[in-house]
Coordinates of N, CA and C in Angstrom, one line a residue:
X1415 N 5.5 14.6 -0.8 CA 6.5 13.8 -0.2 C 6.2 12.3 -0.5
X1416 N 7.3 11.6 -0.8 CA 7.3 10.2 -1.1 C 8.0 9.4 -0.1
X1417 N 7.5 8.1 0.1 CA 8.2 7.1 1.0 C 8.6 6.0 0.0
X1418 N 9.8 5.5 0.4 CA 10.2 4.2 -0.1 C 9.7 3.2 0.9
X1419 N 9.7 1.9 0.5 CA 9.2 0.8 1.3 C 9.7 0.8 2.8
X1420 N 11.0 1.0 2.9 CA 11.7 0.9 4.2 C 11.2 2.1 5.1
X1421 N 11.0 3.3 4.5 CA 10.5 4.4 5.3 C 9.1 4.2 5.7
X1422 N 8.3 3.7 4.8 CA 6.9 3.4 5.1 C 6.8 2.4 6.3
X1423 N 7.6 1.4 6.2 CA 7.7 0.4 7.3 C 8.0 1.1 8.6
X1424 N 9.0 1.9 8.7 CA 9.3 2.6 9.9 C 8.2 3.5 10.4
X1425 N 7.5 4.2 9.5 CA 6.4 5.1 9.9 C 5.2 4.4 10.4
X1426 N 4.9 3.2 9.8 CA 3.7 2.5 10.1 C 3.9 1.4 11.2
X1427 N 5.1 0.9 11.3 CA 5.4 -0.2 12.2 C 5.0 -1.6 11.6
X1428 N 4.7 -1.6 10.3 CA 4.4 -2.8 9.5 C 5.6 -3.2 8.8
X1429 N 6.0 -4.5 8.9 CA 7.2 -4.9 8.3 C 7.2 -4.7 6.7
X1430 N 8.4 -4.6 6.2 CA 8.5 -4.4 4.7 C 7.9 -5.6 4.0
X1431 N 8.1 -6.8 4.6 CA 7.5 -8.0 4.0 C 6.0 -8.0 4.0
X1432 N 5.4 -7.6 5.1 CA 3.9 -7.5 5.1 C 3.4 -6.4 4.2
X1433 N 4.1 -5.3 4.1 CA 3.7 -4.2 3.2 C 3.7 -4.7 1.8
X1434 N 4.8 -5.4 1.4 CA 4.9 -5.9 0.1 C 3.8 -6.9 -0.2
X1435 N 3.5 -7.8 0.7 CA 2.4 -8.7 0.5 C 1.1 -8.0 0.3
X1436 N 0.9 -7.0 1.1 CA -0.4 -6.2 1.1 C -0.5 -5.5 -0.3
X1437 N 0.5 -4.7 -0.7 CA 0.4 -3.9 -1.9 C 0.6 -4.7 -3.1
X1438 N 1.0 -5.9 -3.1 CA 1.1 -6.8 -4.3 C -0.2 -7.6 -4.5
X1439 N -1.1 -7.6 -3.5 CA -2.4 -8.3 -3.7 C -3.1 -7.6 -4.8
X1440 N -3.6 -8.4 -5.8 CA -4.3 -7.9 -7.0 C -5.4 -6.9 -6.7
X1441 N -6.2 -7.2 -5.7 CA -7.3 -6.3 -5.3 C -6.8 -4.9 -4.8
X1442 N -5.7 -5.0 -4.0 CA -5.2 -3.7 -3.5 C -4.5 -3.0 -4.6
X1443 N -3.6 -3.7 -5.4 CA -2.9 -3.1 -6.5 C -3.8 -2.3 -7.4
X1444 N -5.0 -2.9 -7.7 CA -6.0 -2.3 -8.6 C -6.4 -0.9 -8.0
X1445 N -6.5 -0.8 -6.7 CA -6.9 0.4 -6.1 C -5.8 1.5 -6.0
X1446 N -4.6 1.0 -5.9 CA -3.5 2.0 -5.4 C -2.4 2.2 -6.5
X1447 N -2.4 1.4 -7.6 CA -1.4 1.6 -8.6 C -1.5 2.9 -9.3
X1448 N -0.4 3.7 -9.4 CA -0.4 5.0 -10.0 C -0.8 4.9 -11.5
X1449 N -0.6 3.8 -12.1 CA -1.0 3.6 -13.5 C -2.5 3.6 -13.6
X1450 N -3.2 3.4 -12.5 CA -4.7 3.3 -12.5 C -5.3 4.5 -11.7
X1451 N -4.5 5.5 -11.5 CA -4.9 6.7 -10.8 C -4.7 6.7 -9.3
X1452 N -3.9 5.7 -8.8 CA -3.6 5.6 -7.4 C -2.4 6.4 -6.9
X1453 N -1.7 5.9 -5.9 CA -0.7 6.6 -5.3 C 0.6 5.7 -5.0
X1454 N 0.7 4.6 -5.6 CA 1.9 3.7 -5.5 C 2.5 3.5 -6.8
X1455 N 3.8 3.8 -6.9 CA 4.6 3.4 -8.1 C 5.2 2.1 -7.8
X1456 N 4.8 1.1 -8.6 CA 5.3 -0.3 -8.5 C 6.7 -0.4 -9.2
X1457 N 7.5 -1.3 -8.6 CA 8.8 -1.6 -9.3 C 8.6 -2.1 -10.7
X1458 N 9.4 -1.5 -11.6 CA 9.3 -2.0 -13.0 C 10.1 -3.3 -13.2
X1459 N 11.1 -3.5 -12.4 CA 11.9 -4.7 -12.4 C 12.4 -5.0 -11.0
X1460 N 12.8 -6.3 -10.8 CA 13.3 -6.7 -9.5 C 14.5 -5.8 -9.1
X1461 N 14.4 -5.3 -7.9 CA 15.4 -4.4 -7.3 C 15.1 -3.0 -7.4
X1462 N 14.1 -2.6 -8.2 CA 13.6 -1.3 -8.3 C 12.7 -1.0 -7.1
X1463 N 12.7 0.3 -6.6 CA 12.0 0.5 -5.4 C 10.5 0.8 -5.6
X1464 N 9.7 0.5 -4.6 CA 8.3 1.0 -4.6 C 8.4 2.4 -4.2
X1465 N 7.5 3.3 -4.7 CA 7.4 4.7 -4.2 C 6.0 4.9 -3.8
X1466 N 5.7 5.5 -2.7 CA 4.4 5.7 -2.1 C 4.2 7.2 -1.9
X1467 N 3.1 7.8 -2.4 CA 2.8 9.1 -2.0 C 2.4 9.1 -0.6
X1468 N 3.2 9.8 0.2 CA 3.1 9.6 1.7 C 1.6 9.9 2.2
X1469 N 1.1 11.0 1.9 CA -0.2 11.4 2.4 C -1.3 10.4 2.1
X1470 N -1.4 10.0 0.8 CA -2.4 9.1 0.4 C -2.2 7.6 1.0
X1471 N -1.0 7.3 1.1 CA -0.7 5.9 1.7 C -1.1 5.9 3.1
X1472 N -0.7 6.9 3.9 CA -1.1 6.9 5.3 C -2.6 7.0 5.5
X1473 N -3.3 7.8 4.6 CA -4.7 7.8 4.6 C -5.4 6.5 4.4
X1474 N -4.8 5.8 3.3 CA -5.3 4.5 3.0 C -5.2 3.5 4.1
X1475 N -4.0 3.5 4.8 CA -3.7 2.5 5.9 C -4.6 2.9 7.1
X1476 N -4.7 4.2 7.4 CA -5.6 4.6 8.5 C -7.0 4.2 8.3
X1477 N -7.5 4.4 7.1 CA -8.9 4.1 6.7 C -9.2 2.6 6.8
X1478 N -8.3 1.8 6.4 CA -8.5 0.4 6.2 C -7.8 -0.5 7.3
X1479 N -7.2 0.2 8.3 CA -6.3 -0.5 9.2 C -7.0 -1.8 9.8
X1480 N -8.2 -1.8 10.4 CA -8.7 -3.0 10.9 C -8.8 -4.2 9.9
X1481 N -9.2 -3.9 8.7 CA -9.3 -5.0 7.7 C -7.9 -5.4 7.2
X1482 N -6.9 -4.5 7.1 CA -5.6 -4.8 6.7 C -4.9 -5.7 7.7
X1483 N -5.1 -5.5 8.9 CA -4.4 -6.3 10.0 C -5.0 -7.6 10.2
X1484 N -6.2 -8.0 9.7 CA -6.7 -9.3 9.8 C -5.9 -10.2 8.9
X1485 N -5.0 -11.0 9.4 CA -4.2 -11.8 8.6 C -5.0 -12.7 7.6
X1486 N -4.6 -12.6 6.3 CA -5.2 -13.4 5.3 C -6.6 -13.0 5.0
X1487 N -7.1 -12.0 5.6 CA -8.5 -11.6 5.3 C -8.6 -10.5 4.2
X1488 N -7.9 -9.4 4.3 CA -7.8 -8.3 3.4 C -9.2 -8.0 2.9
X1489 N -10.1 -7.9 3.8 CA -11.5 -7.6 3.4 C -11.8 -6.2 3.1
X1490 N -11.3 -5.7 2.1 CA -11.4 -4.3 1.7 C -12.6 -4.1 0.7
X1491 N -13.2 -2.9 0.8 CA -14.2 -2.6 -0.2 C -13.7 -2.6 -1.6
X1492 N -14.6 -2.7 -2.6 CA -14.2 -2.8 -4.0 C -13.5 -1.5 -4.4
X1493 N -13.8 -0.4 -3.8 CA -13.2 0.9 -4.2 C -12.9 1.6 -2.9
X1494 N -11.7 2.1 -2.7 CA -11.3 2.8 -1.5 C -11.9 4.2 -1.6
X1495 N -12.6 4.6 -0.6 CA -13.2 5.9 -0.5 C -12.1 6.9 -0.3
X1496 N -12.2 8.0 -1.0 CA -11.3 9.1 -0.9 C -9.8 8.8 -1.3
X1497 N -9.6 7.7 -1.9 CA -8.2 7.4 -2.3 C -8.2 7.4 -3.8

C-alpha cells in the first residue's frame, strides 16, 4: 500500500508542510529515498506527488517520533534501524 503526502498527513496528524520539510532534509532523504534503497519516491518535477510505502513510512515515524518532533533538531541516527 502507498500513501500520497495528503493521506500520510491525515494518518499521522503531521501537516503536509512539516512532512515535506522533514522528508526533504538531506539527511532524511539519504535514508528514505527509494533510489537509495528506501521507501519514498520523490517528485521528479514540481507538481508531481511524493509516494510513500505505507508500512515503512509509519515504522520510520514511529521509531523516530521523539526526535522528529523536536523542532529544528532532527537528531536522527546516521542509519535508520530496520528501514
